[in-house]
Short mmCIF file of C-alpha atoms in Angstrom, two decimals:
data_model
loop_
_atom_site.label_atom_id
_atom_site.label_comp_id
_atom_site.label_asym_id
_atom_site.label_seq_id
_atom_site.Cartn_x
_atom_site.Cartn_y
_atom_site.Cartn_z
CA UNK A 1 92.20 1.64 80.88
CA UNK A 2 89.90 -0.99 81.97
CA UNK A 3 90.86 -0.64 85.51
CA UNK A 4 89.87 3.29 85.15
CA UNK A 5 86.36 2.59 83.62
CA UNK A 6 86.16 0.09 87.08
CA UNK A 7 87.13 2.57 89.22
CA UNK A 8 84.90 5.22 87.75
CA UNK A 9 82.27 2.56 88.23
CA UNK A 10 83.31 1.94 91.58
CA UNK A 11 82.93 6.00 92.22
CA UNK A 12 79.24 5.84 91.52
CA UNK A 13 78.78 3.31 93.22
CA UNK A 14 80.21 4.68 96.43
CA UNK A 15 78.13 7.63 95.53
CA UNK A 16 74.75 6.04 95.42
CA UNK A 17 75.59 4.15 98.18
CA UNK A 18 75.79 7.95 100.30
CA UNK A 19 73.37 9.74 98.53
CA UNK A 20 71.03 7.18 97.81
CA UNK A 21 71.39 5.31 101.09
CA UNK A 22 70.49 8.31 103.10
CA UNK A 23 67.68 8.60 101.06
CA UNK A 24 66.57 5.27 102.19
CA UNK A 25 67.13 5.23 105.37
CA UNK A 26 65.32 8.15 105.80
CA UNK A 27 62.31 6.33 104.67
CA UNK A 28 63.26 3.65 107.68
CA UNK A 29 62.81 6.11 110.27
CA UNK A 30 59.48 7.49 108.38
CA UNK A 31 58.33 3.97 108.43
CA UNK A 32 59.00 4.09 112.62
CA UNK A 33 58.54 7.11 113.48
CA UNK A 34 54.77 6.14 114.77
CA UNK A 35 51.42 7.31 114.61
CA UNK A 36 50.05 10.90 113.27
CA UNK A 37 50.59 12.59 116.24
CA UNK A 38 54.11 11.22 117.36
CA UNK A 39 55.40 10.92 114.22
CA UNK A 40 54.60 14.09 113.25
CA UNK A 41 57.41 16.29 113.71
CA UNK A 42 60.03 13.84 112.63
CA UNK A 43 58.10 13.32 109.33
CA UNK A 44 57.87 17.31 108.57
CA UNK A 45 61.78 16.62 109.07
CA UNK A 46 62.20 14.27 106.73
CA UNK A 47 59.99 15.80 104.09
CA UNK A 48 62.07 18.95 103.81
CA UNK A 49 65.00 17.29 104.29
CA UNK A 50 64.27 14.83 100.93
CA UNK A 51 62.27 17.10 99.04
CA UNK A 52 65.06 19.09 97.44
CA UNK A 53 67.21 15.78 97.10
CA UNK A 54 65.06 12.75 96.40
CA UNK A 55 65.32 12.62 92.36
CA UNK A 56 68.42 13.81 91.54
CA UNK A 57 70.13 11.01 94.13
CA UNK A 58 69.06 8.46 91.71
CA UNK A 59 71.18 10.15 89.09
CA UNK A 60 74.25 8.60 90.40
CA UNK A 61 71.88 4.88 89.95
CA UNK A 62 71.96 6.03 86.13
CA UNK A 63 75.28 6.60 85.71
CA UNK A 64 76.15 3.27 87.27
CA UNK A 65 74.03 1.36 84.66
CA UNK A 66 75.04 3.19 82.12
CA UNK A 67 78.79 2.86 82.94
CA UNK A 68 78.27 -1.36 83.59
CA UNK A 69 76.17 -1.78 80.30
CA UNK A 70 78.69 0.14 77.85
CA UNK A 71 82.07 -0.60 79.72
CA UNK A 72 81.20 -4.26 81.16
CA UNK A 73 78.52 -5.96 78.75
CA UNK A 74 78.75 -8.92 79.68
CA UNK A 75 78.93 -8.39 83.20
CA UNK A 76 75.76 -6.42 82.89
CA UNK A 77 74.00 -9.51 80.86
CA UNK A 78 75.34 -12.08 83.25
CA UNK A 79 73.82 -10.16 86.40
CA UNK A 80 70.66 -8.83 84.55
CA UNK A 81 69.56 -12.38 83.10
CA UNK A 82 70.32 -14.26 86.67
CA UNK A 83 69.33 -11.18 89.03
CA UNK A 84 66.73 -10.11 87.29
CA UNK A 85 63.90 -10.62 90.61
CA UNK A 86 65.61 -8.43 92.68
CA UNK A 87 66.70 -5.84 90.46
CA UNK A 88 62.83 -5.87 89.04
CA UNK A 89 61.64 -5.37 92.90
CA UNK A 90 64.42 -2.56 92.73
CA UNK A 91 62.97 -0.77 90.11
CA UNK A 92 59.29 -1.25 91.53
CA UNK A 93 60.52 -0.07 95.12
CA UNK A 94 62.05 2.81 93.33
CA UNK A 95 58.51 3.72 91.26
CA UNK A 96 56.44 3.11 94.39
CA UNK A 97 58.61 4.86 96.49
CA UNK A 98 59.12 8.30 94.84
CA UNK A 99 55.19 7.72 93.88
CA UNK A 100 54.08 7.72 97.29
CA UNK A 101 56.34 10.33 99.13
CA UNK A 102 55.00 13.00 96.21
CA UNK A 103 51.20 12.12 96.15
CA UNK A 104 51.06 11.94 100.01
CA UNK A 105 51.52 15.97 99.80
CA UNK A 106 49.36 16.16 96.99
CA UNK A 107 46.43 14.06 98.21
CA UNK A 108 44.07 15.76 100.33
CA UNK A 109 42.42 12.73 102.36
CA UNK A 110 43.96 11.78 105.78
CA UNK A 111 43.33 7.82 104.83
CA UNK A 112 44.54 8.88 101.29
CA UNK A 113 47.90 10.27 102.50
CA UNK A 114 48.70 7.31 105.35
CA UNK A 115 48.06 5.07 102.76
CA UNK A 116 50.90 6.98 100.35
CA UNK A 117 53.18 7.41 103.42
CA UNK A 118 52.82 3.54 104.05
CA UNK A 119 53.95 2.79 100.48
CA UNK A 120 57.00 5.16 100.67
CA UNK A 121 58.10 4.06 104.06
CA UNK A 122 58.29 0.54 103.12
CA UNK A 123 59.40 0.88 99.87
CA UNK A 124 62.42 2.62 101.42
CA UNK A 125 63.22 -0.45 103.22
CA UNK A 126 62.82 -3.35 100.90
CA UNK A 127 64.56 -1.26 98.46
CA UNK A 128 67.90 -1.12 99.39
CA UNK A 129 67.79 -4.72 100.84
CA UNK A 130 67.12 -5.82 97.51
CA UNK A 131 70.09 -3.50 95.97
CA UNK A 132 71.93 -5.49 99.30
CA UNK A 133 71.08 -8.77 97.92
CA UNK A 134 72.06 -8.09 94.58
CA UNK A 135 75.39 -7.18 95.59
CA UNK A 136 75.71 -10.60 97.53
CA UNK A 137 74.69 -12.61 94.96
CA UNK A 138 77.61 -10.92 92.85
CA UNK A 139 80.25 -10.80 95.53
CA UNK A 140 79.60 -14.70 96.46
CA UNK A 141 80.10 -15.73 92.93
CA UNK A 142 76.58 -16.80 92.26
CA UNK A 143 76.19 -15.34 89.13
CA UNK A 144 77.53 -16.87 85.81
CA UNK A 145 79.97 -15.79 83.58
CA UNK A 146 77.33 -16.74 80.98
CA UNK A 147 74.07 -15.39 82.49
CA UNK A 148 71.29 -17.29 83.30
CA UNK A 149 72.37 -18.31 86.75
CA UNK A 150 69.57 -20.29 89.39
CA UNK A 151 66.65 -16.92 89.62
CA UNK A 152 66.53 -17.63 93.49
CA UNK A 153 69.57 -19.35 94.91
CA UNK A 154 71.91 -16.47 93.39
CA UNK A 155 70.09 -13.68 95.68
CA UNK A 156 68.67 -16.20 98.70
CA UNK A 157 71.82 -17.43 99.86
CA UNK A 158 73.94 -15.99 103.31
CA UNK A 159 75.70 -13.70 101.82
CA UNK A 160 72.88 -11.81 100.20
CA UNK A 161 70.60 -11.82 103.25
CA UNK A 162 73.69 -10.60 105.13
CA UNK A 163 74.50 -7.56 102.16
CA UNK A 164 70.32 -7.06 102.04
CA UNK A 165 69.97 -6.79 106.05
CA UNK A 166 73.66 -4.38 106.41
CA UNK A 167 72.22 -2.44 103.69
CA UNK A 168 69.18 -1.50 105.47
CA UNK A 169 70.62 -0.99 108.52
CA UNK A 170 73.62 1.23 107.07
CA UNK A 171 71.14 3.43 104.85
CA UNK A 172 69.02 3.70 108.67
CA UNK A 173 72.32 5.10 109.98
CA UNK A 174 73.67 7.20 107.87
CA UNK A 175 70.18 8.90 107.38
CA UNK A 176 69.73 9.26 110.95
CA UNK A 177 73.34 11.00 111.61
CA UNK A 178 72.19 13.43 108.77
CA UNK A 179 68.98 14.27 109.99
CA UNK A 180 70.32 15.15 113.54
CA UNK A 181 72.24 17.73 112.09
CA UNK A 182 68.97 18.84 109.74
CA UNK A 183 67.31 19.13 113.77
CA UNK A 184 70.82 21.02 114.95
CA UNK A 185 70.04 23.61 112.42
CA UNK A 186 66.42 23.66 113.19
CA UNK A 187 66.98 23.91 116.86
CA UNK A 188 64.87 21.56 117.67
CA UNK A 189 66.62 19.38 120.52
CA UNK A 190 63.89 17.12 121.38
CA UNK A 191 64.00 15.68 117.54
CA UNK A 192 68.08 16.39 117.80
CA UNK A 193 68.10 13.91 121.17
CA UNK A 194 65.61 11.77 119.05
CA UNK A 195 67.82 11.01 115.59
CA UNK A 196 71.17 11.06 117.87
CA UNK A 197 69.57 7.74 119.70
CA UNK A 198 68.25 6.29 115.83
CA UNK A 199 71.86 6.86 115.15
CA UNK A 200 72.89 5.16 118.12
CA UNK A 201 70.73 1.86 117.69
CA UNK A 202 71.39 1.68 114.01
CA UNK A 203 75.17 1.93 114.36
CA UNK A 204 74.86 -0.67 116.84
CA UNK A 205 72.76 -2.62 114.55
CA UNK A 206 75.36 -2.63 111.90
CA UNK A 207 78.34 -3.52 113.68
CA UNK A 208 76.45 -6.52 115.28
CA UNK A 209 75.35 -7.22 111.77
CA UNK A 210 78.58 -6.66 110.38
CA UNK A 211 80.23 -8.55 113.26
CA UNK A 212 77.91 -11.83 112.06
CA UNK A 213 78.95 -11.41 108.46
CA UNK A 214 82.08 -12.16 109.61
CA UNK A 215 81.40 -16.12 110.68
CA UNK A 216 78.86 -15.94 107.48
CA UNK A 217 81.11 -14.89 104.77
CA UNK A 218 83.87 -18.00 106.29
CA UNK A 219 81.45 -19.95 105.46
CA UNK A 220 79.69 -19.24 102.86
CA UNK A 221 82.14 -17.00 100.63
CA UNK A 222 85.15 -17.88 101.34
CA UNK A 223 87.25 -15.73 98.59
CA UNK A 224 85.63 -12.91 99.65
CA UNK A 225 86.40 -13.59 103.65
CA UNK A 226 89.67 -14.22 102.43
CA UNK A 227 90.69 -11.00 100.26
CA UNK A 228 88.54 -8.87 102.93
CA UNK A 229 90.40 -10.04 105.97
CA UNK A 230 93.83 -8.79 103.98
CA UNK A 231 93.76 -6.22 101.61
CA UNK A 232 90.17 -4.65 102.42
CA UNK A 233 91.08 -5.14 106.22
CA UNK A 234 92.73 -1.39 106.08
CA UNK A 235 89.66 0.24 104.99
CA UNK A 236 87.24 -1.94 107.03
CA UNK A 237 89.26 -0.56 110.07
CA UNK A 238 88.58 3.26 108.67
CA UNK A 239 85.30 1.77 108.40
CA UNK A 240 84.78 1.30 112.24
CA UNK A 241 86.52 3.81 113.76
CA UNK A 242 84.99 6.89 111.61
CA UNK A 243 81.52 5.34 112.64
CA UNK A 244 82.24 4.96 115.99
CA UNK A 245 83.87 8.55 115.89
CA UNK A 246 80.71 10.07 114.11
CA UNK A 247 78.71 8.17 117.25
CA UNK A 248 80.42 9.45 119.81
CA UNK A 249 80.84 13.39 118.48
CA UNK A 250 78.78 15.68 119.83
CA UNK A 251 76.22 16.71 117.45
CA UNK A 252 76.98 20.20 117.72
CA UNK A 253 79.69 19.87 114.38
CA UNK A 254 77.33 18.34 112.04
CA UNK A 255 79.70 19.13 109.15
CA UNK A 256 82.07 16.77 111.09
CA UNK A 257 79.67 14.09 112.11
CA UNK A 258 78.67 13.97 108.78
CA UNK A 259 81.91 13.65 107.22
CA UNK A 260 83.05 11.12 109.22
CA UNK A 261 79.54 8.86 108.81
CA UNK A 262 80.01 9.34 104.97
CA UNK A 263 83.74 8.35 104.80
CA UNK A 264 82.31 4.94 107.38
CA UNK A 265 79.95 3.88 104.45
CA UNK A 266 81.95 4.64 101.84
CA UNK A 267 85.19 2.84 102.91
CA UNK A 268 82.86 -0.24 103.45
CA UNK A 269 81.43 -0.39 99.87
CA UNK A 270 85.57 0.50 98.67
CA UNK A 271 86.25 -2.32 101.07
CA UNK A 272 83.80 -4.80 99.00
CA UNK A 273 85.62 -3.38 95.85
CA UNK A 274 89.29 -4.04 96.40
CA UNK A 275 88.77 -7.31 97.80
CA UNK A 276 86.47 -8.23 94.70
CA UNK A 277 89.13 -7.07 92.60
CA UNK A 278 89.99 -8.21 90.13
CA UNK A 279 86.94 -10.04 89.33
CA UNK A 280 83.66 -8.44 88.03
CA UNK A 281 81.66 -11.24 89.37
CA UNK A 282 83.07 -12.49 92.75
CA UNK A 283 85.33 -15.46 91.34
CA UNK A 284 85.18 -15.32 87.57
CA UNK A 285 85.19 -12.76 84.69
CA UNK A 286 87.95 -10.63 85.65
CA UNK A 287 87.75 -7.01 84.45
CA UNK A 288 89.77 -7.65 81.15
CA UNK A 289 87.91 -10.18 80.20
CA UNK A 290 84.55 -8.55 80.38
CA UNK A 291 85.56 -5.45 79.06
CA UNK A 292 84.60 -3.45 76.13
CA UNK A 293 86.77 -3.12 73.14
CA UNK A 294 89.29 -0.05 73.83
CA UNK A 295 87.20 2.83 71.59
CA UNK A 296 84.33 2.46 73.77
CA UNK A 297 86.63 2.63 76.57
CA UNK A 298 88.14 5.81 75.86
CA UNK A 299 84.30 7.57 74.89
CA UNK A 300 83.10 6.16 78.66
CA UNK A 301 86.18 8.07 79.98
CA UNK A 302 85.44 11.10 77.66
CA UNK A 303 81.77 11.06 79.16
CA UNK A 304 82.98 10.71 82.72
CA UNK A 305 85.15 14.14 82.52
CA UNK A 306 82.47 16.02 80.89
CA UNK A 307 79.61 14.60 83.87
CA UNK A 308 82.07 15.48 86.68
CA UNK A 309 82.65 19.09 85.18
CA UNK A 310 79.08 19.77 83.95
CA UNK A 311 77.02 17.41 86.10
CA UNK A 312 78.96 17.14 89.31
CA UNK A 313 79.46 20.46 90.52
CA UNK A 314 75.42 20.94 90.12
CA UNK A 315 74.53 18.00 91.98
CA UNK A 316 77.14 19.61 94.99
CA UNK A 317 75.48 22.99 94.61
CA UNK A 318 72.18 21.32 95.01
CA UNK A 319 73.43 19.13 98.09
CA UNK A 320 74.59 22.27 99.65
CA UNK A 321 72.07 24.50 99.53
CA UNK A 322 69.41 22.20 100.60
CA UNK A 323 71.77 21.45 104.04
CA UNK A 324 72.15 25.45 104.21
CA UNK A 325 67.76 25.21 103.73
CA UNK A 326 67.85 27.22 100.55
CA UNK A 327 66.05 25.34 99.22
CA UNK A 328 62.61 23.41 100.04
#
């Protein structure tokens, strides 16, 4: 049962990562897209593409702290009491972010609404590096069994600059391989021609990032190098060849594209999973030991069905009519 609960765990987080992520990175090419008059037409982009989407992607954030805190207590204490800088950044990146890309519509000053933009494009980016880190600092091992691990070694170290810096650059590509199909739909192949080459650059970016992680994680977390390079090699192989795949498709099957850019990220973060497995915090606390007695257990699994037959299928509808423009 405990292994369920992770896996359910596990679920969101692959979800976030998607949903969330492309919600990021379409902050990153916000943040790029240059000055009022350049920028323009990529920005109206992103702002219809987001508007339908933008709060209920941080449901699946929720469910993931909800699931850690009542299945995994002290898992959630250990990384809350040691990670607690980056995870407070988090949250402020969050609040800033979602502040800034609703008040730069409402705001009626030119200086007024740059100024918003500017806060929502770079919270979009330091956001998700932080989430990175935090995941580096618990893959590496750096946080306690106990808590109360070092407040600036556990999420300064390789490993986390090297989950912070993929992060961004992942959340930059999957965003731009869903907003070329947003400018398929639109017609519009002067911002289509535009995303495809973001797509391009960021994909490159993360394999070269992803390439260095290899000679950093040797070094640095060893354990993890070790369990990815065998069991998570499978998926890290589905990994690359679904990104290069989505890359090298012509944008003309979005559907596809997207598919296979989705599967990419999400077969990395399942790759970071099995080869943590089956520790809860990199090289201690297996699962069993940081579970939660069997009765809370079975009410997390209870809660679980009832969110994917109630909750679920709304969040889908939602997702798909805002691709079909329904809605915004």
């Amino acid at each position: 049962m405990n292994d369920v609960i992770a896996v359910i765990l596990f679920i969101g987080v692959i979800a976030y990562a998607l949903f969330g992520g492309a919600d990021f990175g379409a902050g990153f090419w916000d943040l790029t897209a240059g000055g009022a008059e350049r920028g323009r037409k990529p920005r109206d982009l992103i702002d219809h593409s987001l508007g339908p989407v933008w709060e209920a992607n941080h449901t699946w954030l929720i469910f993931c702290l909800v699931m850690i805190w009542t299945g995994f207590p002290q898992a959630f204490a250990a990384i809350t009491t040691t990670l607690y800088i980056p995870l407070g950044l988090t949250v402020l990146g969050i609040v800033l972010r979602g502040s800034g890309f609703a008040f730069r519509k409402a705001l009626v000053r030119t200086s007024e609404q740059r100024v918003a933009g500017v806060v929502f494009a770079a919270s979009s980016v330091v956001t998700p590096f932080f989430l990175g880190a935090v995941a580096g600092g618990i893959a590496s091992g750096r946080v306690p069994a106990g808590g109360y691990g070092d407040a600036l070694s556990s999420w300064t170290n390789p490993t986390s600059l090297l989950g912070g810096t993929l992060a961004v650059c992942v959340c930059a590509y999957l965003a731009a391989v869903f907003l070329t199909g947003q400018s398929v739909r639109r017609g519009d192949t002067e911002l289509e021609r535009g995303f495809r080459l973001r797509a391009l650059a960021a994909g490159v970016a993360s394999g070269l990032v992803a390439l260095a992680g290899v000679f950093i994680l040797h070094d640095d977390s060893p354990r993890l190098f070790h369990q990815l390079s065998r069991v998570g090699l499978p998926l890290l192989v589905i990994s690359a060849v679904c990104g290069v795949a989505a890359l090298l498709l012509r944008s003309g099957r979005p559907p596809l594209v997207r598919t296979l850019a989705a599967a990419a990220i999400a077969c990395v973060v399942a790759g970071w999973g099995v080869a943590q497995y089956p520790y809860l915090l990199g090289t201690h606390l297996t699962i069993d030991q940081g579970a939660s007695p069997s009765a809370t257990q079975w009410v997390l699994i209870a809660v679980s069905c009832v969110a994917a037959v109630l909750i679920a299928p709304s969040l889908l509808l939602l997702y798909a009519l805002s691709l079909r423009r329904k809605l915004g």
